[in-house]
Amino acid sequence: AARVAAVAAVALTDDVARAGFISRRELIESFTTPSYGPTLANETSEAVTAMLLDLGERDVDPADLHVVEQPISASVERTADGVRVNVWSVLVVAVPGTGPGRQVWRTVTLDMVLVGNRWLVDRWSSVPGTTPSPAAEAAFDDAKAFVEPLGWPPATTLVVH
């Protein structure tokens, strides 16, 4: 159940990016612990605001922004307080009329704790990669880097939108 909740939280990236400031905070707090929700909401709002300001400087209407994050696979390990879920995903950001969309392959690590009868996010971090399909100017990971995340159970069959 923690794995399903973590994958679902990562898949909400597009909803979080499109939400307004107040609704974004409420959405984030719906899948995080009461102690961690405000922190993640503030960090996320700062990142989204910076991205929207950058788009505004390029005369792009933020309403044209499209963000989709698709979890690919996920692994779970027990921790002292709950479980840690690693979700390998691809994040695609596109604004029609501004060139090709950008893809970001990343691994999101979520510490999940059981609160009542629900698994909630108590820590969220992400790192770039493993990257199978880099931008033309970027380096890419050796194929052996994919052995571990490709061995995790598929996440896409668990996501319900």
Tab-separated table of N, CA, C and O in Angstrom, residues 14-127:
chain	number	residue	atom	x	y	z
A	14	ASP	N	1.898	16.676	-12.340
A	14	ASP	CA	1.227	17.578	-13.282
A	14	ASP	C	0.094	18.346	-12.610
A	14	ASP	O	-0.076	19.543	-12.831
A	15	ASP	N	-0.687	17.681	-11.756
A	15	ASP	CA	-1.768	18.370	-11.042
A	15	ASP	C	-1.205	19.434	-10.107
A	15	ASP	O	-1.742	20.537	-9.996
A	16	VAL	N	-0.116	19.109	-9.432
A	16	VAL	CA	0.519	20.046	-8.504
A	16	VAL	C	1.045	21.262	-9.269
A	16	VAL	O	0.878	22.400	-8.836
A	17	ALA	N	1.679	21.039	-10.424
A	17	ALA	CA	2.234	22.142	-11.204
A	17	ALA	C	1.139	23.069	-11.732
A	17	ALA	O	1.339	24.283	-11.798
A	18	ARG	N	-0.013	22.525	-12.100
A	18	ARG	CA	-1.101	23.331	-12.660
A	18	ARG	C	-1.944	24.028	-11.603
A	18	ARG	O	-2.660	24.971	-11.904
A	19	ALA	N	-1.874	23.567	-10.377
A	19	ALA	CA	-2.731	24.115	-9.324
A	19	ALA	C	-2.302	25.528	-8.948
A	19	ALA	O	-1.140	25.902	-9.093
A	20	GLY	N	-3.245	26.294	-8.453
A	20	GLY	CA	-2.941	27.610	-7.915
A	20	GLY	C	-2.246	27.457	-6.572
A	20	GLY	O	-2.165	26.359	-6.024
A	21	PHE	N	-1.780	28.573	-6.021
A	21	PHE	CA	-0.992	28.526	-4.789
A	21	PHE	C	-1.739	27.830	-3.653
A	21	PHE	O	-1.207	26.919	-3.018
A	22	ILE	N	-2.982	28.220	-3.400
A	22	ILE	CA	-3.760	27.651	-2.292
A	22	ILE	C	-4.113	26.197	-2.584
A	22	ILE	O	-3.923	25.320	-1.736
A	23	SER	N	-4.617	25.929	-3.779
A	23	SER	CA	-5.011	24.553	-4.097
A	23	SER	C	-3.789	23.632	-4.174
A	23	SER	O	-3.886	22.450	-3.848
A	24	ARG	N	-2.624	24.156	-4.576
A	24	ARG	CA	-1.405	23.351	-4.604
A	24	ARG	C	-1.053	22.904	-3.190
A	24	ARG	O	-0.746	21.750	-2.939
A	25	ARG	N	-1.121	23.841	-2.243
A	25	ARG	CA	-0.821	23.516	-0.845
A	25	ARG	C	-1.789	22.448	-0.341
A	25	ARG	O	-1.379	21.475	0.288
A	26	GLU	N	-3.070	22.611	-0.622
A	26	GLU	CA	-4.071	21.639	-0.165
A	26	GLU	C	-3.833	20.274	-0.803
A	26	GLU	O	-3.956	19.246	-0.127
A	27	LEU	N	-3.507	20.252	-2.089
A	27	LEU	CA	-3.250	18.985	-2.779
A	27	LEU	C	-2.044	18.287	-2.164
A	27	LEU	O	-2.101	17.094	-1.849
A	28	ILE	N	-0.954	19.013	-1.971
A	28	ILE	CA	0.247	18.423	-1.386
A	28	ILE	C	-0.033	17.921	0.023
A	28	ILE	O	0.381	16.823	0.399
A	29	GLU	N	-0.755	18.703	0.805
A	29	GLU	CA	-1.050	18.288	2.176
A	29	GLU	C	-1.994	17.087	2.230
A	29	GLU	O	-2.067	16.412	3.252
A	30	SER	N	-2.648	16.757	1.121
A	30	SER	CA	-3.543	15.595	1.095
A	30	SER	C	-2.780	14.269	1.046
A	30	SER	O	-3.337	13.225	1.379
A	31	PHE	N	-1.497	14.294	0.627
A	31	PHE	CA	-0.739	13.041	0.554
A	31	PHE	C	0.539	13.066	1.399
A	31	PHE	O	1.373	12.177	1.295
A	32	THR	N	0.682	14.092	2.252
A	32	THR	CA	1.857	14.203	3.117
A	32	THR	C	1.441	14.218	4.587
A	32	THR	O	0.284	14.470	4.909
A	33	THR	N	2.419	13.962	5.450
A	33	THR	CA	2.144	14.035	6.891
A	33	THR	C	1.913	15.497	7.273
A	33	THR	O	2.421	16.410	6.598
A	34	PRO	N	1.160	15.734	8.352
A	34	PRO	CA	0.928	17.117	8.779
A	34	PRO	C	2.234	17.881	9.063
A	34	PRO	O	2.310	19.084	8.820
A	35	SER	N	3.259	17.194	9.527
A	35	SER	CA	4.514	17.881	9.829
A	35	SER	C	5.338	18.184	8.576
A	35	SER	O	6.074	19.167	8.534
A	36	TYR	N	5.217	17.378	7.526
A	36	TYR	CA	6.031	17.568	6.331
A	36	TYR	C	5.295	18.323	5.217
A	36	TYR	O	5.924	18.982	4.388
A	37	GLY	N	3.998	18.267	5.186
A	37	GLY	CA	3.215	18.894	4.117
A	37	GLY	C	3.543	20.356	3.868
A	37	GLY	O	3.787	20.756	2.717
A	38	PRO	N	3.571	21.197	4.906
A	38	PRO	CA	3.884	22.611	4.667
A	38	PRO	C	5.275	22.826	4.066
A	38	PRO	O	5.466	23.698	3.207
A	39	THR	N	6.243	22.032	4.475
A	39	THR	CA	7.601	22.150	3.931
A	39	THR	C	7.616	21.823	2.445
A	39	THR	O	8.156	22.580	1.630
A	40	LEU	N	7.022	20.695	2.071
A	40	LEU	CA	6.993	20.310	0.659
A	40	LEU	C	6.174	21.311	-0.156
A	40	LEU	O	6.552	21.659	-1.277
A	41	ALA	N	5.081	21.808	0.402
A	41	ALA	CA	4.258	22.791	-0.304
A	41	ALA	C	5.061	24.066	-0.567
A	41	ALA	O	5.009	24.622	-1.675
A	42	ASN	N	5.805	24.543	0.408
A	42	ASN	CA	6.617	25.755	0.226
A	42	ASN	C	7.710	25.541	-0.814
A	42	ASN	O	7.900	26.373	-1.705
A	43	GLU	N	8.427	24.419	-0.713
A	43	GLU	CA	9.502	24.132	-1.668
A	43	GLU	C	8.953	24.006	-3.087
A	43	GLU	O	9.537	24.523	-4.042
A	44	THR	N	7.833	23.328	-3.221
A	44	THR	CA	7.224	23.124	-4.535
A	44	THR	C	6.720	24.442	-5.105
A	44	THR	O	6.928	24.733	-6.290
A	45	SER	N	6.075	25.246	-4.289
A	45	SER	CA	5.575	26.539	-4.766
A	45	SER	C	6.708	27.443	-5.220
A	45	SER	O	6.582	28.140	-6.226
A	46	GLU	N	7.831	27.437	-4.498
A	46	GLU	CA	8.988	28.231	-4.919
A	46	GLU	C	9.498	27.769	-6.280
A	46	GLU	O	9.808	28.589	-7.145
A	47	ALA	N	9.577	26.461	-6.487
A	47	ALA	CA	10.061	25.921	-7.758
A	47	ALA	C	9.092	26.246	-8.903
A	47	ALA	O	9.515	26.654	-9.990
A	48	VAL	N	7.803	26.081	-8.661
A	48	VAL	CA	6.805	26.369	-9.696
A	48	VAL	C	6.795	27.862	-10.008
A	48	VAL	O	6.739	28.262	-11.173
A	49	THR	N	6.859	28.702	-8.988
A	49	THR	CA	6.874	30.151	-9.204
A	49	THR	C	8.079	30.561	-10.035
A	49	THR	O	7.964	31.363	-10.972
A	50	ALA	N	9.250	30.008	-9.735
A	50	ALA	CA	10.461	30.325	-10.507
A	50	ALA	C	10.285	29.911	-11.973
A	50	ALA	O	10.664	30.660	-12.888
A	51	MET	N	9.697	28.746	-12.196
A	51	MET	CA	9.484	28.270	-13.561
A	51	MET	C	8.500	29.188	-14.294
A	51	MET	O	8.727	29.560	-15.444
A	52	LEU	N	7.423	29.586	-13.611
A	52	LEU	CA	6.428	30.459	-14.245
A	52	LEU	C	7.004	31.844	-14.533
A	52	LEU	O	6.705	32.444	-15.566
A	53	LEU	N	7.837	32.358	-13.623
A	53	LEU	CA	8.488	33.647	-13.865
A	53	LEU	C	9.415	33.560	-15.071
A	53	LEU	O	9.465	34.480	-15.894
A	54	ASP	N	10.141	32.459	-15.192
A	54	ASP	CA	11.018	32.263	-16.335
A	54	ASP	C	10.206	32.229	-17.628
A	54	ASP	O	10.583	32.841	-18.624
A	55	LEU	N	9.080	31.550	-17.610
A	55	LEU	CA	8.216	31.508	-18.792
A	55	LEU	C	7.694	32.902	-19.121
A	55	LEU	O	7.632	33.294	-20.287
A	56	GLY	N	7.314	33.657	-18.088
A	56	GLY	CA	6.814	35.017	-18.293
A	56	GLY	C	7.861	35.915	-18.934
A	56	GLY	O	7.535	36.758	-19.776
A	57	GLU	N	9.127	35.745	-18.549
A	57	GLU	CA	10.206	36.532	-19.145
A	57	GLU	C	10.397	36.200	-20.621
A	57	GLU	O	10.962	36.986	-21.367
A	58	ARG	N	9.908	35.051	-21.024
A	58	ARG	CA	10.002	34.637	-22.435
A	58	ARG	C	8.709	34.911	-23.184
A	58	ARG	O	8.493	34.398	-24.273
A	59	ASP	N	7.824	35.696	-22.562
A	59	ASP	CA	6.514	36.036	-23.139
A	59	ASP	C	5.665	34.807	-23.437
A	59	ASP	O	4.954	34.747	-24.438
A	60	VAL	N	5.754	33.816	-22.544
A	60	VAL	CA	4.966	32.597	-22.684
A	60	VAL	C	3.826	32.650	-21.680
A	60	VAL	O	4.022	33.006	-20.516
A	61	ASP	N	2.647	32.314	-22.134
A	61	ASP	CA	1.491	32.264	-21.240
A	61	ASP	C	1.596	31.004	-20.383
A	61	ASP	O	1.613	29.886	-20.921
A	62	PRO	N	1.686	31.146	-19.056
A	62	PRO	CA	1.795	29.967	-18.186
A	62	PRO	C	0.639	28.973	-18.351
A	62	PRO	O	0.805	27.789	-18.067
A	63	ALA	N	-0.493	29.431	-18.859
A	63	ALA	CA	-1.619	28.524	-19.084
A	63	ALA	C	-1.306	27.503	-20.169
A	63	ALA	O	-1.954	26.455	-20.251
A	64	ASP	N	-0.294	27.797	-20.999
A	64	ASP	CA	0.087	26.867	-22.066
A	64	ASP	C	1.026	25.770	-21.581
A	64	ASP	O	1.352	24.852	-22.330
A	65	LEU	N	1.469	25.858	-20.330
A	65	LEU	CA	2.408	24.891	-19.774
A	65	LEU	C	1.747	23.520	-19.618
A	65	LEU	O	0.642	23.406	-19.102
A	66	HIS	N	2.454	22.496	-20.065
A	66	HIS	CA	2.007	21.114	-19.887
A	66	HIS	C	3.112	20.357	-19.154
A	66	HIS	O	4.265	20.389	-19.568
A	67	VAL	N	2.738	19.704	-18.068
A	67	VAL	CA	3.680	18.930	-17.265
A	67	VAL	C	3.062	17.550	-17.042
A	67	VAL	O	1.908	17.452	-16.633
A	68	VAL	N	3.830	16.506	-17.320
A	68	VAL	CA	3.373	15.147	-17.069
A	68	VAL	C	4.532	14.375	-16.460
A	68	VAL	O	5.656	14.443	-16.964
A	69	GLU	N	4.265	13.687	-15.379
A	69	GLU	CA	5.272	12.791	-14.808
A	69	GLU	C	4.696	11.390	-14.820
A	69	GLU	O	3.619	11.154	-14.288
A	70	GLN	N	5.432	10.489	-15.449
A	70	GLN	CA	4.982	9.106	-15.562
A	70	GLN	C	5.934	8.193	-14.804
A	70	GLN	O	7.074	8.005	-15.223
A	71	PRO	N	5.481	7.646	-13.683
A	71	PRO	CA	6.306	6.648	-12.997
A	71	PRO	C	6.501	5.421	-13.891
A	71	PRO	O	5.566	4.981	-14.565
A	72	ILE	N	7.723	4.891	-13.890
A	72	ILE	CA	8.051	3.719	-14.700
A	72	ILE	C	8.128	2.469	-13.829
A	72	ILE	O	7.515	1.451	-14.137
A	73	SER	N	8.896	2.557	-12.737
A	73	SER	CA	9.042	1.420	-11.835
A	73	SER	C	9.277	1.949	-10.425
A	73	SER	O	9.582	3.128	-10.241
A	74	ALA	N	9.119	1.073	-9.448
A	74	ALA	CA	9.288	1.502	-8.054
A	74	ALA	C	9.758	0.333	-7.199
A	74	ALA	O	9.351	-0.805	-7.411
A	75	SER	N	10.618	0.661	-6.229
A	75	SER	CA	11.096	-0.349	-5.278
A	75	SER	C	10.781	0.135	-3.868
A	75	SER	O	10.595	1.333	-3.631
A	76	VAL	N	10.722	-0.809	-2.941
A	76	VAL	CA	10.389	-0.491	-1.555
A	76	VAL	C	11.407	-1.143	-0.638
A	76	VAL	O	11.813	-2.286	-0.853
A	77	GLU	N	11.801	-0.410	0.401
A	77	GLU	CA	12.638	-0.987	1.455
A	77	GLU	C	12.118	-0.488	2.792
A	77	GLU	O	11.665	0.644	2.918
A	78	ARG	N	12.163	-1.343	3.769
A	78	ARG	CA	11.715	-0.969	5.109
A	78	ARG	C	12.711	-0.025	5.757
A	78	ARG	O	13.907	-0.126	5.542
A	79	THR	N	12.185	0.897	6.574
A	79	THR	CA	13.012	1.794	7.377
A	79	THR	C	12.543	1.661	8.823
A	79	THR	O	11.550	0.982	9.104
A	80	ALA	N	13.211	2.329	9.717
A	80	ALA	CA	12.836	2.259	11.131
A	80	ALA	C	11.437	2.812	11.375
A	80	ALA	O	10.710	2.322	12.248
A	81	ASP	N	11.039	3.814	10.583
A	81	ASP	CA	9.747	4.474	10.810
A	81	ASP	C	8.659	4.099	9.815
A	81	ASP	O	7.528	4.549	9.954
A	82	GLY	N	8.983	3.346	8.776
A	82	GLY	CA	7.997	3.012	7.747
A	82	GLY	C	8.674	2.334	6.587
A	82	GLY	O	9.323	1.304	6.750
A	83	VAL	N	8.567	2.949	5.400
A	83	VAL	CA	9.221	2.412	4.208
A	83	VAL	C	9.778	3.550	3.373
A	83	VAL	O	9.308	4.692	3.460
A	84	ARG	N	10.780	3.236	2.578
A	84	ARG	CA	11.331	4.170	1.599
A	84	ARG	C	10.993	3.600	0.232
A	84	ARG	O	11.271	2.447	-0.061
A	85	VAL	N	10.384	4.435	-0.598
A	85	VAL	CA	10.007	4.018	-1.946
A	85	VAL	C	10.816	4.845	-2.935
A	85	VAL	O	10.835	6.075	-2.854
A	86	ASN	N	11.494	4.160	-3.838
A	86	ASN	CA	12.215	4.812	-4.935
A	86	ASN	C	11.372	4.656	-6.185
A	86	ASN	O	11.049	3.532	-6.573
A	87	VAL	N	11.007	5.766	-6.778
A	87	VAL	CA	10.173	5.757	-7.985
A	87	VAL	C	10.996	6.322	-9.129
A	87	VAL	O	11.422	7.478	-9.091
A	88	TRP	N	11.223	5.488	-10.139
A	88	TRP	CA	11.927	5.939	-11.335
A	88	TRP	C	10.876	6.448	-12.304
A	88	TRP	O	9.887	5.754	-12.588
A	89	SER	N	11.047	7.668	-12.801
A	89	SER	CA	10.010	8.268	-13.636
A	89	SER	C	10.613	9.151	-14.711
A	89	SER	O	11.805	9.482	-14.675
A	90	VAL	N	9.767	9.528	-15.646
A	90	VAL	CA	10.145	10.526	-16.638
A	90	VAL	C	9.165	11.685	-16.492
A	90	VAL	O	7.952	11.492	-16.411
A	91	LEU	N	9.728	12.879	-16.396
A	91	LEU	CA	8.954	14.114	-16.282
A	91	LEU	C	9.103	14.843	-17.610
A	91	LEU	O	10.229	15.037	-18.099
A	92	VAL	N	7.989	15.200	-18.224
A	92	VAL	CA	8.010	15.918	-19.493
A	92	VAL	C	7.353	17.278	-19.273
A	92	VAL	O	6.242	17.351	-18.743
A	93	VAL	N	8.069	18.333	-19.674
A	93	VAL	CA	7.567	19.707	-19.566
A	93	VAL	C	7.550	20.268	-20.979
A	93	VAL	O	8.564	20.240	-21.679
A	94	ALA	N	6.386	20.764	-21.397
A	94	ALA	CA	6.261	21.297	-22.749
A	94	ALA	C	5.398	22.548	-22.748
A	94	ALA	O	4.418	22.630	-22.003
A	95	VAL	N	5.786	23.487	-23.586
A	95	VAL	CA	5.004	24.694	-23.820
A	95	VAL	C	4.926	24.840	-25.341
A	95	VAL	O	5.932	25.152	-25.984
A	96	PRO	N	3.748	24.561	-25.917
A	96	PRO	CA	3.623	24.650	-27.371
A	96	PRO	C	4.102	26.003	-27.899
A	96	PRO	O	3.865	27.048	-27.287
A	97	GLY	N	4.828	25.950	-29.009
A	97	GLY	CA	5.310	27.161	-29.637
A	97	GLY	C	6.654	27.638	-29.126
A	97	GLY	O	7.151	28.669	-29.584
A	98	THR	N	7.253	26.910	-28.187
A	98	THR	CA	8.547	27.341	-27.643
A	98	THR	C	9.652	26.333	-27.933
A	98	THR	O	10.701	26.393	-27.311
A	99	GLY	N	9.418	25.439	-28.838
A	99	GLY	CA	10.426	24.426	-29.148
A	99	GLY	C	10.021	23.093	-28.560
A	99	GLY	O	8.917	22.929	-28.036
A	100	PRO	N	10.940	22.129	-28.625
A	100	PRO	CA	10.599	20.782	-28.149
A	100	PRO	C	10.404	20.750	-26.638
A	100	PRO	O	10.976	21.553	-25.904
A	101	GLY	N	9.588	19.805	-26.210
A	101	GLY	CA	9.407	19.601	-24.783
A	101	GLY	C	10.696	19.099	-24.160
A	101	GLY	O	11.585	18.598	-24.851
A	102	ARG	N	10.806	19.259	-22.872
A	102	ARG	CA	11.980	18.792	-22.131
A	102	ARG	C	11.609	17.549	-21.353
A	102	ARG	O	10.529	17.468	-20.769
A	103	GLN	N	12.509	16.605	-21.338
A	103	GLN	CA	12.306	15.398	-20.545
A	103	GLN	C	13.340	15.351	-19.439
A	103	GLN	O	14.488	15.741	-19.644
A	104	VAL	N	12.904	14.924	-18.281
A	104	VAL	CA	13.799	14.757	-17.148
A	104	VAL	C	13.538	13.371	-16.582
A	104	VAL	O	12.448	13.105	-16.078
A	105	TRP	N	14.503	12.498	-16.717
A	105	TRP	CA	14.419	11.186	-16.090
A	105	TRP	C	14.954	11.357	-14.685
A	105	TRP	O	15.994	11.986	-14.475
A	106	ARG	N	14.239	10.850	-13.710
A	106	ARG	CA	14.691	11.034	-12.337
A	106	ARG	C	14.233	9.895	-11.451
A	106	ARG	O	13.317	9.150	-11.797
A	107	THR	N	14.883	9.806	-10.305
A	107	THR	CA	14.467	8.871	-9.267
A	107	THR	C	14.009	9.706	-8.085
A	107	THR	O	14.764	10.509	-7.543
A	108	VAL	N	12.742	9.533	-7.740
A	108	VAL	CA	12.153	10.243	-6.598
A	108	VAL	C	12.159	9.271	-5.423
A	108	VAL	O	11.690	8.137	-5.540
A	109	THR	N	12.716	9.718	-4.307
A	109	THR	CA	12.759	8.901	-3.100
A	109	THR	C	11.794	9.489	-2.096
A	109	THR	O	11.885	10.676	-1.763
A	110	LEU	N	10.858	8.658	-1.645
A	110	LEU	CA	9.832	9.105	-0.703
A	110	LEU	C	9.895	8.247	0.550
A	110	LEU	O	9.882	7.017	0.454
A	111	ASP	N	9.995	8.892	1.694
A	111	ASP	CA	9.851	8.176	2.956
A	111	ASP	C	8.371	8.206	3.299
A	111	ASP	O	7.765	9.282	3.367
A	112	MET	N	7.811	7.022	3.478
A	112	MET	CA	6.380	6.883	3.731
A	112	MET	C	6.165	6.377	5.152
A	112	MET	O	6.875	5.472	5.606
A	113	VAL	N	5.194	6.981	5.842
A	113	VAL	CA	4.843	6.535	7.188
A	113	VAL	C	3.343	6.290	7.242
A	113	VAL	O	2.564	6.920	6.532
A	114	LEU	N	2.982	5.361	8.095
A	114	LEU	CA	1.572	5.016	8.253
A	114	LEU	C	0.964	5.955	9.291
A	114	LEU	O	1.408	6.005	10.439
A	115	VAL	N	-0.034	6.721	8.867
A	115	VAL	CA	-0.746	7.645	9.759
A	115	VAL	C	-2.207	7.217	9.725
A	115	VAL	O	-2.867	7.315	8.688
A	116	GLY	N	-2.689	6.731	10.864
A	116	GLY	CA	-4.034	6.137	10.855
A	116	GLY	C	-3.974	4.900	9.985
A	116	GLY	O	-3.186	3.995	10.224
A	117	ASN	N	-4.754	4.895	8.938
A	117	ASN	CA	-4.730	3.756	8.013
A	117	ASN	C	-4.233	4.158	6.622
A	117	ASN	O	-4.497	3.465	5.655
A	118	ARG	N	-3.519	5.311	6.535
A	118	ARG	CA	-3.033	5.807	5.240
A	118	ARG	C	-1.517	5.964	5.252
A	118	ARG	O	-0.945	6.445	6.218
A	119	TRP	N	-0.898	5.591	4.151
A	119	TRP	CA	0.532	5.828	3.965
A	119	TRP	C	0.688	7.235	3.417
A	119	TRP	O	0.099	7.588	2.388
A	120	LEU	N	1.482	8.054	4.122
A	120	LEU	CA	1.688	9.446	3.732
A	120	LEU	C	3.178	9.728	3.540
A	120	LEU	O	4.029	9.114	4.184
A	121	VAL	N	3.459	10.689	2.680
A	121	VAL	CA	4.840	11.097	2.404
A	121	VAL	C	5.359	11.914	3.585
A	121	VAL	O	4.724	12.883	4.001
A	122	ASP	N	6.519	11.511	4.107
A	122	ASP	CA	7.135	12.236	5.216
A	122	ASP	C	8.488	12.831	4.813
A	122	ASP	O	9.118	13.532	5.585
A	123	ARG	N	8.930	12.542	3.601
A	123	ARG	CA	10.136	13.141	3.034
A	123	ARG	C	10.131	12.845	1.546
A	123	ARG	O	9.751	11.764	1.121
A	124	TRP	N	10.562	13.820	0.752
A	124	TRP	CA	10.572	13.702	-0.710
A	124	TRP	C	11.870	14.287	-1.220
A	124	TRP	O	12.214	15.430	-0.885
A	125	SER	N	12.594	13.531	-1.994
A	125	SER	CA	13.789	14.060	-2.651
A	125	SER	C	13.887	13.418	-4.024
A	125	SER	O	13.290	12.365	-4.271
A	126	SER	N	14.607	14.072	-4.905
A	126	SER	CA	14.781	13.485	-6.233
A	126	SER	C	16.186	13.779	-6.736
A	126	SER	O	16.804	14.777	-6.360
A	127	VAL	N	16.661	12.874	-7.568
A	127	VAL	CA	17.953	13.029	-8.219
A	127	VAL	C	17.769	12.715	-9.700
A	127	VAL	O	16.933	11.887	-10.064
